[in-house]
XYZ file of C-alpha atoms in Angstrom:
486
model
C -74.639 -294.860 243.897
C -71.598 -293.121 242.379
C -69.634 -294.030 239.644
C -65.536 -293.791 239.323
C -63.901 -292.686 235.831
C -60.833 -290.787 234.687
C -62.548 -287.221 235.765
C -63.108 -288.848 239.115
C -66.318 -289.523 241.168
C -69.832 -288.642 239.961
C -73.224 -289.249 240.879
C -75.539 -291.998 239.261
C -78.918 -290.206 238.861
C -81.995 -291.889 237.386
C -85.638 -292.725 237.681
C -86.728 -293.231 241.087
C -88.553 -296.462 240.124
C -85.509 -297.729 238.512
C -82.290 -299.105 239.670
C -78.781 -297.631 238.718
C -75.574 -299.730 238.831
C -71.718 -298.942 238.219
C -70.262 -300.548 235.436
C -66.748 -301.326 234.060
C -65.549 -302.353 230.699
C -61.847 -303.284 229.662
C -59.776 -305.506 227.348
C -57.275 -308.282 227.878
C -54.376 -307.798 225.313
C -52.025 -310.634 225.937
C -52.155 -310.375 229.930
C -52.149 -306.452 229.941
C -55.619 -304.681 230.863
C -56.650 -302.087 228.907
C -59.616 -300.058 230.845
C -61.962 -299.010 228.292
C -64.720 -297.186 230.245
C -66.233 -296.985 233.882
C -69.871 -295.372 234.390
C -73.547 -295.826 235.345
C -75.377 -298.208 233.808
C -79.108 -298.283 233.449
C -81.817 -300.424 235.150
C -80.448 -304.146 234.489
C -81.666 -307.109 236.415
C -78.305 -308.887 235.967
C -76.841 -306.460 238.253
C -79.232 -306.469 240.959
C -77.535 -307.445 244.396
C -73.865 -307.698 243.049
C -71.861 -306.501 245.271
C -68.579 -306.884 243.109
C -67.913 -306.064 239.409
C -67.251 -309.644 238.426
C -67.390 -310.501 234.605
C -68.620 -313.781 233.215
C -67.991 -313.836 229.326
C -65.956 -316.595 228.168
C -63.239 -314.707 225.900
C -65.351 -311.790 224.643
C -63.605 -308.782 222.795
C -64.562 -306.586 225.475
C -64.905 -307.599 229.270
C -67.829 -306.187 230.805
C -69.297 -306.047 234.592
C -71.918 -304.377 236.601
C -72.568 -304.140 240.137
C -74.563 -302.188 243.041
C -72.567 -300.119 245.531
C -70.573 -296.920 245.803
C -67.622 -297.308 243.809
C -68.119 -300.763 243.235
C -66.379 -300.633 240.017
C -63.295 -299.674 241.335
C -61.949 -303.224 241.210
C -62.968 -305.524 238.379
C -62.497 -309.461 237.942
C -63.069 -311.962 235.535
C -64.780 -315.510 235.762
C -61.881 -317.524 236.332
C -60.693 -315.536 239.196
C -64.010 -315.017 240.746
C -66.198 -318.208 241.246
C -65.126 -321.705 241.876
C -61.904 -322.879 243.562
C -58.425 -322.718 241.508
C -57.201 -326.278 240.286
C -54.568 -326.177 242.803
C -57.479 -325.500 245.716
C -59.372 -328.419 244.114
C -56.557 -330.919 244.294
C -55.597 -329.798 247.850
C -59.227 -330.843 248.910
C -58.471 -334.560 247.567
C -56.527 -336.525 250.315
C -54.684 -339.763 249.358
C -56.696 -342.360 250.931
C -55.207 -344.401 253.883
C -53.203 -347.537 253.561
C -56.055 -349.274 254.840
C -58.907 -348.004 252.855
C -61.013 -350.399 251.009
C -62.525 -350.611 247.529
C -64.973 -348.579 247.974
C -62.998 -345.435 249.633
C -60.799 -345.595 246.486
C -63.965 -345.270 244.455
C -65.075 -342.165 246.116
C -61.536 -340.751 245.932
C -61.119 -341.255 242.430
C -64.783 -339.896 241.396
C -64.931 -336.806 243.534
C -62.900 -335.075 241.494
C -64.724 -335.525 238.282
C -68.194 -335.168 240.338
C -66.679 -331.582 241.587
C -65.924 -330.639 237.905
C -68.697 -331.687 236.335
C -71.194 -329.769 239.214
C -69.087 -326.737 238.286
C -69.627 -327.014 234.459
C -73.197 -327.597 235.069
C -73.417 -324.258 237.319
C -71.657 -322.434 234.913
C -74.004 -323.465 231.943
C -76.836 -322.589 233.906
C -76.012 -319.212 234.916
C -74.758 -318.427 231.387
C -78.121 -319.421 230.163
C -80.121 -317.677 232.762
C -77.805 -314.494 232.038
C -78.234 -314.392 228.587
C -81.754 -315.343 227.656
C -81.986 -315.843 224.007
C -84.044 -312.971 221.886
C -86.180 -315.218 219.856
C -88.864 -312.868 217.906
C -91.328 -314.976 216.235
C -92.977 -313.485 213.083
C -96.220 -311.637 213.628
C -99.312 -312.551 211.947
C -101.895 -309.559 211.090
C -103.933 -311.280 214.101
C -101.266 -311.442 216.882
C -99.301 -308.163 217.036
C -97.209 -309.492 219.800
C -95.499 -307.762 222.901
C -91.979 -306.361 222.704
C -89.633 -308.610 223.955
C -87.110 -307.774 227.104
C -83.994 -306.351 226.201
C -81.093 -309.054 226.249
C -77.676 -308.511 227.840
C -75.287 -307.771 225.509
C -71.984 -309.083 224.912
C -70.453 -305.707 223.627
C -71.063 -302.992 226.031
C -72.259 -300.223 226.677
C -74.536 -300.721 223.636
C -77.894 -301.215 225.209
C -81.580 -302.353 223.767
C -84.207 -300.283 225.063
C -87.350 -301.203 223.075
C -88.500 -302.131 220.053
C -89.668 -299.752 217.872
C -90.712 -301.559 214.559
C -90.676 -304.991 213.293
C -90.456 -306.372 209.526
C -90.216 -309.121 207.557
C -86.588 -309.768 208.051
C -86.296 -308.914 212.167
C -87.106 -306.356 214.499
C -85.708 -302.873 215.094
C -84.694 -301.660 218.532
C -84.054 -298.211 219.872
C -80.660 -298.622 221.856
C -78.587 -296.490 223.821
C -74.865 -296.321 222.852
C -72.481 -294.352 225.194
C -74.808 -290.980 225.267
C -76.345 -291.249 222.035
C -79.536 -292.992 220.592
C -78.906 -295.586 217.716
C -81.347 -297.942 215.803
C -80.095 -301.421 216.028
C -82.024 -303.794 213.492
C -81.870 -307.293 214.796
C -82.137 -310.830 212.151
C -82.510 -314.246 213.004
C -79.671 -316.314 211.660
C -81.962 -317.787 209.093
C -82.077 -314.379 207.496
C -78.593 -313.974 207.164
C -78.623 -313.060 203.334
C -80.599 -310.395 203.797
C -78.586 -308.775 206.863
C -75.202 -309.500 204.667
C -76.731 -307.771 201.611
C -78.014 -304.753 203.371
C -74.483 -304.580 205.268
C -72.804 -304.764 201.827
C -75.047 -301.836 200.396
C -74.425 -299.678 203.312
C -70.535 -300.371 203.033
C -70.613 -299.513 199.383
C -67.542 -296.958 198.509
C -69.199 -293.635 198.446
C -72.587 -294.506 200.139
C -72.804 -291.439 202.117
C -75.772 -289.144 201.828
C -77.646 -287.063 203.742
C -81.067 -288.573 202.604
C -79.808 -292.118 202.878
C -79.813 -293.746 206.269
C -76.204 -293.359 208.103
C -74.737 -296.555 208.932
C -72.570 -297.337 211.896
C -71.806 -300.964 212.508
C -72.498 -304.705 211.934
C -72.241 -307.301 214.321
C -72.582 -311.251 215.117
C -74.092 -311.861 218.158
C -74.015 -315.317 219.957
C -73.416 -318.924 218.025
C -75.238 -321.469 216.220
C -79.257 -321.383 216.578
C -78.970 -318.273 219.000
C -77.309 -316.093 216.994
C -78.287 -312.961 215.912
C -77.261 -310.537 213.350
C -77.233 -306.766 214.024
C -77.187 -303.794 211.800
C -76.520 -300.482 213.995
C -77.909 -297.175 212.311
C -78.698 -293.683 213.114
C -81.889 -293.488 215.021
C -84.892 -291.087 214.375
C -87.314 -290.320 216.991
C -90.142 -289.599 214.059
C -90.093 -293.151 212.827
C -90.948 -294.136 209.466
C -92.974 -291.754 206.967
C -95.814 -294.437 207.011
C -96.139 -293.938 210.880
C -96.066 -289.940 210.876
C -98.956 -289.670 207.949
C -101.308 -291.890 210.561
C -101.115 -289.349 212.688
C -100.094 -286.109 211.234
C -100.956 -283.883 208.274
C -98.770 -281.859 206.075
C -98.746 -278.167 204.902
C -97.504 -277.671 201.439
C -94.221 -276.312 201.987
C -93.871 -279.621 204.364
C -95.178 -281.800 201.257
C -92.626 -280.067 199.151
C -89.856 -280.666 201.256
C -90.359 -284.385 202.137
C -90.724 -285.279 198.570
C -88.018 -283.030 196.957
C -85.627 -284.891 199.794
C -87.060 -288.439 199.330
C -86.404 -287.819 195.412
C -83.020 -286.465 196.265
C -81.970 -289.640 198.093
C -83.853 -291.811 195.569
C -81.826 -290.057 192.797
C -78.125 -290.351 194.903
C -79.164 -294.290 195.034
C -79.756 -294.480 191.393
C -76.579 -292.681 190.238
C -73.562 -293.937 189.284
C -71.161 -291.463 191.355
C -67.570 -291.436 190.380
C -64.543 -291.339 192.831
C -64.647 -288.689 194.924
C -61.928 -287.984 197.910
C -60.664 -291.234 197.842
C -64.075 -293.156 197.982
C -65.921 -294.826 195.449
C -66.948 -295.003 192.481
C -70.220 -295.839 193.737
C -72.661 -297.711 191.544
C -76.336 -297.686 190.443
C -78.342 -299.144 193.277
C -81.847 -300.107 192.723
C -83.585 -300.457 196.173
C -86.535 -302.688 195.276
C -88.510 -302.314 198.397
C -89.118 -298.435 198.370
C -92.118 -297.663 200.370
C -93.434 -295.281 203.189
C -92.358 -297.983 206.115
C -88.942 -297.524 204.722
C -88.343 -294.346 204.690
C -87.496 -292.243 207.822
C -88.195 -288.564 208.779
C -85.784 -286.700 210.586
C -87.012 -284.036 212.829
C -87.113 -281.078 210.384
C -89.398 -283.842 207.976
C -86.245 -284.658 205.730
C -86.887 -288.088 204.328
C -84.024 -290.509 204.701
C -84.153 -293.864 202.791
C -83.401 -297.133 204.491
C -84.060 -300.849 204.507
C -81.556 -302.405 201.922
C -81.863 -306.005 202.694
C -83.305 -306.642 198.892
C -81.190 -304.010 197.055
C -79.264 -304.531 193.782
C -75.906 -302.822 192.955
C -74.902 -302.729 189.148
C -71.279 -302.266 189.245
C -69.774 -302.044 185.719
C -68.198 -305.402 184.360
C -69.669 -307.505 187.318
C -72.992 -309.548 187.372
C -75.614 -307.414 189.789
C -76.041 -311.017 191.736
C -79.394 -312.292 192.711
C -82.048 -310.628 191.076
C -85.247 -312.718 191.995
C -88.092 -311.514 189.899
C -91.089 -310.726 192.225
C -89.514 -309.172 195.647
C -90.299 -306.698 197.572
C -94.147 -305.666 198.948
C -96.852 -306.385 196.973
C -99.031 -303.269 197.290
C -96.009 -301.293 195.917
C -94.972 -303.972 193.230
C -94.909 -302.530 189.542
C -96.955 -304.079 187.142
C -94.411 -305.640 185.203
C -92.851 -306.938 188.662
C -96.798 -308.349 189.661
C -96.821 -310.424 185.999
C -93.277 -311.709 186.313
C -92.211 -309.889 183.201
C -89.566 -307.694 183.829
C -85.865 -307.745 182.025
C -83.097 -307.858 184.317
C -81.285 -304.863 183.075
C -80.174 -301.729 185.218
C -82.658 -299.427 183.892
C -85.774 -301.728 184.327
C -84.927 -302.060 188.145
C -84.741 -298.076 188.625
C -88.030 -297.684 186.873
C -89.591 -300.175 189.265
C -88.485 -297.901 191.985
C -90.189 -295.271 190.193
C -93.289 -296.667 190.304
C -93.322 -297.089 193.788
C -92.133 -293.521 194.053
C -95.388 -292.401 192.648
C -97.246 -294.565 195.263
C -95.579 -292.723 197.994
C -96.113 -289.462 196.612
C -99.522 -290.378 196.689
C -99.615 -291.007 200.174
C -97.956 -287.537 200.608
C -100.331 -285.574 198.505
C -103.543 -287.557 200.294
C -102.325 -285.996 203.764
C -101.789 -282.189 202.450
C -104.377 -279.934 204.059
C -103.063 -277.159 201.001
C -106.251 -277.568 199.176
C -109.432 -276.469 200.361
C -111.543 -279.060 202.112
C -111.128 -281.789 204.418
C -108.038 -284.307 204.722
C -109.230 -287.969 204.695
C -107.757 -290.624 207.161
C -104.649 -292.008 206.123
C -104.936 -295.226 203.760
C -102.339 -297.092 202.093
C -101.964 -297.443 198.139
C -105.062 -299.425 196.911
C -106.146 -299.821 200.343
C -109.641 -298.789 199.243
C -109.793 -301.549 196.374
C -107.696 -304.662 198.256
C -108.013 -303.756 201.974
C -105.082 -303.690 204.408
C -103.884 -307.367 203.442
C -104.186 -308.186 199.844
C -102.711 -311.091 198.232
C -100.521 -311.327 195.112
C -103.446 -311.981 192.768
C -105.913 -309.171 194.360
C -102.946 -306.848 193.179
C -102.243 -308.617 189.932
C -105.983 -307.953 189.084
C -106.339 -304.362 190.084
C -102.644 -303.448 188.595
C -101.921 -305.460 185.857
C -105.325 -306.448 184.162
C -107.425 -303.395 185.346
C -104.567 -301.265 185.247
C -106.239 -298.785 188.301
C -104.170 -296.561 190.285
C -105.009 -294.781 193.682
C -107.682 -292.039 192.685
C -106.946 -288.038 192.777
C -109.661 -286.405 194.441
C -110.975 -283.299 192.777
C -110.324 -280.711 195.368
C -106.431 -281.865 194.976
C -106.740 -281.069 191.072
C -108.173 -277.577 192.106
C -104.938 -276.750 193.765
C -102.611 -275.418 191.525
C -99.349 -276.966 193.136
C -101.289 -279.980 194.234
C -102.362 -280.470 190.770
C -98.765 -280.337 189.179
C -97.495 -282.974 191.914
C -100.308 -285.140 191.008
C -99.115 -285.019 187.218
C -95.706 -286.062 188.329
C -97.343 -288.597 190.075
C -99.128 -290.247 187.055
C -96.038 -290.082 185.207
C -94.045 -292.057 188.061
C -96.743 -295.069 188.071
C -97.005 -295.102 184.239
C -98.252 -298.550 183.057
C -95.343 -298.226 180.525
C -92.145 -298.448 182.725
C -90.253 -296.598 180.028
C -92.321 -293.782 180.029
C -91.716 -293.442 183.538
C -89.823 -290.165 185.022
C -86.182 -290.701 186.656
C -85.753 -289.664 190.370
C -84.049 -286.882 189.281
C -86.303 -285.407 186.926
C -89.224 -285.880 190.053
C -86.433 -283.785 192.274
C -86.369 -280.953 189.589
C -90.149 -281.118 189.167
C -91.092 -280.698 193.072
C -88.483 -277.838 192.941
C -89.853 -276.133 190.326
C -93.351 -276.438 191.751
C -91.946 -275.268 195.395
C -90.713 -272.139 193.791
C -93.443 -271.389 191.689
C -95.909 -272.058 194.297
C -93.748 -269.263 196.811
C -94.061 -266.844 193.975
C -97.849 -267.180 193.223
C -98.934 -267.007 197.008
C -97.786 -263.176 197.618
C -99.827 -262.265 194.449
C -102.763 -264.278 195.332
C -103.045 -262.666 198.749
C -102.514 -259.341 197.014
C -105.348 -259.896 194.490
C -107.973 -261.110 197.296
C -107.031 -258.060 199.410
C -108.104 -255.906 196.063
C -111.090 -257.704 195.834
C -112.206 -257.281 199.277
C -111.328 -253.199 199.529
C -113.975 -250.359 199.266
C -114.611 -249.850 195.403
C -113.339 -246.803 193.667
C -115.730 -244.857 191.507
C -114.504 -245.367 188.147
C -112.979 -241.837 186.276
C -114.008 -241.737 182.457
C -112.432 -238.767 180.363
C -115.374 -238.054 178.111
C -115.035 -235.033 175.665
C -117.969 -232.542 176.361
C -121.185 -232.683 174.150
C -121.540 -229.535 171.850
C -124.926 -227.903 172.346
C -127.243 -227.956 169.446
C -128.148 -224.476 168.147
């Protein structure tokens, strides 16, 4: 299998158990054909046994076709030129009835064009339905994890969905390939248009660029009517979410500090009013409102990246913040004032809600740190020991609001100088009194100080241990000689 592009002919090589194809994409600008790209395509059942490169979309922004065979993408065509007879050819098939024809023959000649046109349209509809099956991903129940649906065909190539990596309340997240880069595609059903639009608007807020905020690539509206899908395309992180990482990994002291500090840095930026810079902005303060370990991605170096802004609220000066429903987010991470429906709708109140959730996430990190002397327990979500994995709103209200309980700090954590200070910071993040909670910038500064202090103390501690295990040296005392009595 070969592909033809501007640089010549290259071999298409892939897995032995997968078929490879050639593809071509182009634009039609008022009759002028503008090629976009030609190359190799992954195993796609819609390309099987196609000898010619034929696009079948009705009128997309970018035409796409694929085929099998060496250099089969050298020529490419579109549906009206590829299938079915042209109108002139169709009319030539219809001969005028002879003068002696009866009424029956006249009716046949009259209905033949209509019949053939109907068959052609039905065939085209059938091919379209089977070529592009709708992606319907029903919400998952705890008892039914479901299987990953097959990758649908896409109208705008060369972006191809590969596998489902996560599912959430509003849709599923696909690992996808865009040219030679892996990206994440969050697919919303049309019923969740409001969440999709809100997350897109937050991503496109002026000045919304930070190394600890998920990088936004683009948004698209795919399909039409009930089959429509709404896409958000962002950078892809192979490690996945912090929650998934902690399930299978433990953290060293330095890794705990790095994840915590980068997370606090990202949240501090999100909460901050940033003045206009480099022609962008000013960026308003933004409350996340669904901060949790599942909505925090990890880079390969374990830097935290905050994502999922479907419930976020922007506080632009002189503008109302928009819809600010009271009880939104994930129950397990809701602050006491949210659980009991007693929050005020001011900017600082929403930022303090994020800080309560920040405290719970930091507790998750500490619970999986191996710095303290002793075993590391299996990963558990906050309050899982008290209310289980699927608590109700009433369960959390009883534990958090009425009993004022918080996840437990183990004694061995408090005996470690660094972990004990992190636990103190956590305790001030989830304070029952919202106004007493720390800010994200304060958490960032504290973690940084603890990390630097621990780095200074560690060499001194090792030196003291070395001295204590060394061979003892006889003590020399300077005593005056006693006078002899006469």
